[in-house]
Amino acid sequence: LTCKRGADLERREEEIELSEAQFLALWPLTEDCRVEKTRYRMPREALLLELDVYHGALAPLVVVEVEFASRAASVAFQVPDWFGMEVTADERYKNKNLAVEGLPR
């Protein structure tokens, strides 16, 4: 279970592992608002890129997320050409909005 707080470049994120019973109790509550994706973790120099390939109604969306140790590291990052459009501040690409609203137009 992941909870996030904040927006744009700086967010607090906490993850806790659920037991199977907890998962089975919560899973039905997500019906009709689930995100299906495969996450690939790719090391790049001192960073970790997380590439999300969406499935189902959200295909062919692909999003890459980079975790930085500081805002300065984020600003200094040279974005590779293959990253495409910047969506960090675009609320339509947050998983909670993708789950409810679907693929942005």
mmCIF file of N, CA, C and O in Angstrom, residues 38-73:
data_model
loop_
_atom_site.group_PDB
_atom_site.id
_atom_site.type_symbol
_atom_site.label_atom_id
_atom_site.label_comp_id
_atom_site.label_asym_id
_atom_site.label_seq_id
_atom_site.Cartn_x
_atom_site.Cartn_y
_atom_site.Cartn_z
ATOM 1 N N THR A 38 3.055 -2.694 -15.962
ATOM 2 C CA THR A 38 4.263 -3.434 -15.628
ATOM 3 C C THR A 38 5.339 -2.395 -15.367
ATOM 4 O O THR A 38 5.530 -1.483 -16.170
ATOM 5 N N ARG A 39 6.038 -2.536 -14.256
ATOM 6 C CA ARG A 39 7.106 -1.599 -13.905
ATOM 7 C C ARG A 39 8.455 -2.261 -14.123
ATOM 8 O O ARG A 39 8.709 -3.374 -13.661
ATOM 9 N N TYR A 40 9.303 -1.544 -14.846
ATOM 10 C CA TYR A 40 10.678 -1.983 -15.081
ATOM 11 C C TYR A 40 11.597 -1.012 -14.353
ATOM 12 O O TYR A 40 11.493 0.200 -14.529
ATOM 13 N N ARG A 41 12.493 -1.546 -13.539
ATOM 14 C CA ARG A 41 13.469 -0.712 -12.825
ATOM 15 C C ARG A 41 14.780 -0.783 -13.589
ATOM 16 O O ARG A 41 15.317 -1.867 -13.806
ATOM 17 N N MET A 42 15.279 0.412 -13.981
ATOM 18 C CA MET A 42 16.475 0.475 -14.817
ATOM 19 C C MET A 42 17.500 1.416 -14.178
ATOM 20 O O MET A 42 17.274 2.614 -14.106
ATOM 21 N N PRO A 43 18.623 0.872 -13.717
ATOM 22 C CA PRO A 43 19.661 1.746 -13.171
ATOM 23 C C PRO A 43 20.290 2.585 -14.271
ATOM 24 O O PRO A 43 20.497 2.112 -15.389
ATOM 25 N N ARG A 44 20.564 3.840 -13.970
ATOM 26 C CA ARG A 44 21.239 4.750 -14.907
ATOM 27 C C ARG A 44 22.158 5.636 -14.086
ATOM 28 O O ARG A 44 21.685 6.512 -13.374
ATOM 29 N N GLU A 45 23.444 5.379 -14.194
ATOM 30 C CA GLU A 45 24.450 6.085 -13.389
ATOM 31 C C GLU A 45 24.064 5.954 -11.918
ATOM 32 O O GLU A 45 23.883 4.858 -11.434
ATOM 33 N N ALA A 46 23.906 7.051 -11.182
ATOM 34 C CA ALA A 46 23.573 6.977 -9.757
ATOM 35 C C ALA A 46 22.067 7.000 -9.513
ATOM 36 O O ALA A 46 21.621 7.082 -8.378
ATOM 37 N N LEU A 47 21.269 6.910 -10.581
ATOM 38 C CA LEU A 47 19.814 7.027 -10.461
ATOM 39 C C LEU A 47 19.123 5.708 -10.765
ATOM 40 O O LEU A 47 19.708 4.803 -11.346
ATOM 41 N N LEU A 48 17.860 5.660 -10.404
ATOM 42 C CA LEU A 48 17.021 4.532 -10.766
ATOM 43 C C LEU A 48 15.838 5.075 -11.558
ATOM 44 O O LEU A 48 15.091 5.927 -11.068
ATOM 45 N N LEU A 49 15.696 4.595 -12.795
ATOM 46 C CA LEU A 49 14.554 4.957 -13.628
ATOM 47 C C LEU A 49 13.502 3.882 -13.439
ATOM 48 O O LEU A 49 13.807 2.690 -13.439
ATOM 49 N N GLU A 50 12.255 4.302 -13.270
ATOM 50 C CA GLU A 50 11.147 3.368 -13.173
ATOM 51 C C GLU A 50 10.240 3.591 -14.379
ATOM 52 O O GLU A 50 9.595 4.624 -14.501
ATOM 53 N N LEU A 51 10.251 2.615 -15.277
ATOM 54 C CA LEU A 51 9.491 2.697 -16.518
ATOM 55 C C LEU A 51 8.195 1.921 -16.334
ATOM 56 O O LEU A 51 8.215 0.718 -16.067
ATOM 57 N N ASP A 52 7.068 2.618 -16.449
ATOM 58 C CA ASP A 52 5.758 1.990 -16.307
ATOM 59 C C ASP A 52 5.116 1.840 -17.677
ATOM 60 O O ASP A 52 4.901 2.830 -18.388
ATOM 61 N N VAL A 53 4.822 0.600 -18.052
ATOM 62 C CA VAL A 53 4.141 0.293 -19.307
ATOM 63 C C VAL A 53 2.715 -0.110 -18.928
ATOM 64 O O VAL A 53 2.504 -1.127 -18.266
ATOM 65 N N TYR A 54 1.758 0.728 -19.328
ATOM 66 C CA TYR A 54 0.360 0.524 -18.951
ATOM 67 C C TYR A 54 -0.323 -0.456 -19.892
ATOM 68 O O TYR A 54 -0.002 -0.542 -21.071
ATOM 69 N N HIS A 55 -1.311 -1.174 -19.335
ATOM 70 C CA HIS A 55 -2.050 -2.188 -20.073
ATOM 71 C C HIS A 55 -3.539 -1.854 -20.049
ATOM 72 O O HIS A 55 -3.975 -0.930 -19.374
ATOM 73 N N GLY A 56 -4.307 -2.652 -20.755
ATOM 74 C CA GLY A 56 -5.760 -2.483 -20.758
ATOM 75 C C GLY A 56 -6.167 -1.154 -21.364
ATOM 76 O O GLY A 56 -5.613 -0.726 -22.386
ATOM 77 N N ALA A 57 -7.109 -0.482 -20.728
ATOM 78 C CA ALA A 57 -7.651 0.780 -21.240
ATOM 79 C C ALA A 57 -6.610 1.889 -21.312
ATOM 80 O O ALA A 57 -6.795 2.869 -22.030
ATOM 81 N N LEU A 58 -5.516 1.755 -20.569
ATOM 82 C CA LEU A 58 -4.478 2.802 -20.565
ATOM 83 C C LEU A 58 -3.353 2.554 -21.569
ATOM 84 O O LEU A 58 -2.468 3.391 -21.720
ATOM 85 N N ALA A 59 -3.377 1.412 -22.259
ATOM 86 C CA ALA A 59 -2.376 1.157 -23.301
ATOM 87 C C ALA A 59 -2.618 2.142 -24.440
ATOM 88 O O ALA A 59 -3.762 2.505 -24.702
ATOM 89 N N PRO A 60 -1.617 2.660 -25.054
ATOM 90 C CA PRO A 60 -0.204 2.315 -25.033
ATOM 91 C C PRO A 60 0.643 3.276 -24.185
ATOM 92 O O PRO A 60 1.802 3.498 -24.478
ATOM 93 N N LEU A 61 0.074 3.833 -23.123
ATOM 94 C CA LEU A 61 0.785 4.802 -22.300
ATOM 95 C C LEU A 61 2.029 4.183 -21.666
ATOM 96 O O LEU A 61 1.991 3.079 -21.122
ATOM 97 N N VAL A 62 3.136 4.918 -21.743
ATOM 98 C CA VAL A 62 4.397 4.540 -21.100
ATOM 99 C C VAL A 62 4.923 5.783 -20.394
ATOM 100 O O VAL A 62 5.008 6.855 -20.998
ATOM 101 N N VAL A 63 5.255 5.642 -19.116
ATOM 102 C CA VAL A 63 5.729 6.771 -18.311
ATOM 103 C C VAL A 63 7.009 6.354 -17.607
ATOM 104 O O VAL A 63 7.112 5.235 -17.108
ATOM 105 N N VAL A 64 7.975 7.267 -17.559
ATOM 106 C CA VAL A 64 9.202 6.993 -16.815
ATOM 107 C C VAL A 64 9.293 7.977 -15.651
ATOM 108 O O VAL A 64 8.995 9.158 -15.794
ATOM 109 N N GLU A 65 9.658 7.448 -14.488
ATOM 110 C CA GLU A 65 9.802 8.266 -13.286
ATOM 111 C C GLU A 65 11.226 8.105 -12.781
ATOM 112 O O GLU A 65 11.779 7.002 -12.790
ATOM 113 N N VAL A 66 11.808 9.210 -12.344
ATOM 114 C CA VAL A 66 13.160 9.192 -11.808
ATOM 115 C C VAL A 66 13.105 9.723 -10.382
ATOM 116 O O VAL A 66 12.534 10.786 -10.134
ATOM 117 N N GLU A 67 13.672 8.979 -9.452
ATOM 118 C CA GLU A 67 13.752 9.415 -8.058
ATOM 119 C C GLU A 67 15.093 10.105 -7.845
ATOM 120 O O GLU A 67 16.133 9.565 -8.209
ATOM 121 N N PHE A 68 15.040 11.292 -7.265
ATOM 122 C CA PHE A 68 16.253 12.066 -7.011
ATOM 123 C C PHE A 68 16.481 12.242 -5.520
ATOM 124 O O PHE A 68 15.526 12.298 -4.740
ATOM 125 N N ALA A 69 17.733 12.369 -5.131
ATOM 126 C CA ALA A 69 18.095 12.578 -3.732
ATOM 127 C C ALA A 69 17.800 14.004 -3.284
ATOM 128 O O ALA A 69 17.618 14.259 -2.098
ATOM 129 N N SER A 70 17.732 14.942 -4.239
ATOM 130 C CA SER A 70 17.501 16.342 -3.888
ATOM 131 C C SER A 70 16.890 17.078 -5.075
ATOM 132 O O SER A 70 16.941 16.607 -6.213
ATOM 133 N N ARG A 71 16.361 18.271 -4.799
ATOM 134 C CA ARG A 71 15.831 19.122 -5.871
ATOM 135 C C ARG A 71 16.964 19.521 -6.811
ATOM 136 O O ARG A 71 16.784 19.561 -8.028
ATOM 137 N N ALA A 72 18.147 19.800 -6.263
ATOM 138 C CA ALA A 72 19.297 20.182 -7.088
ATOM 139 C C ALA A 72 19.654 19.071 -8.076
ATOM 140 O O ALA A 72 19.954 19.336 -9.236
ATOM 141 N N ALA A 73 19.602 17.821 -7.616
ATOM 142 C CA ALA A 73 19.894 16.696 -8.504
ATOM 143 C C ALA A 73 18.850 16.605 -9.615
ATOM 144 O O ALA A 73 19.175 16.299 -10.767
#
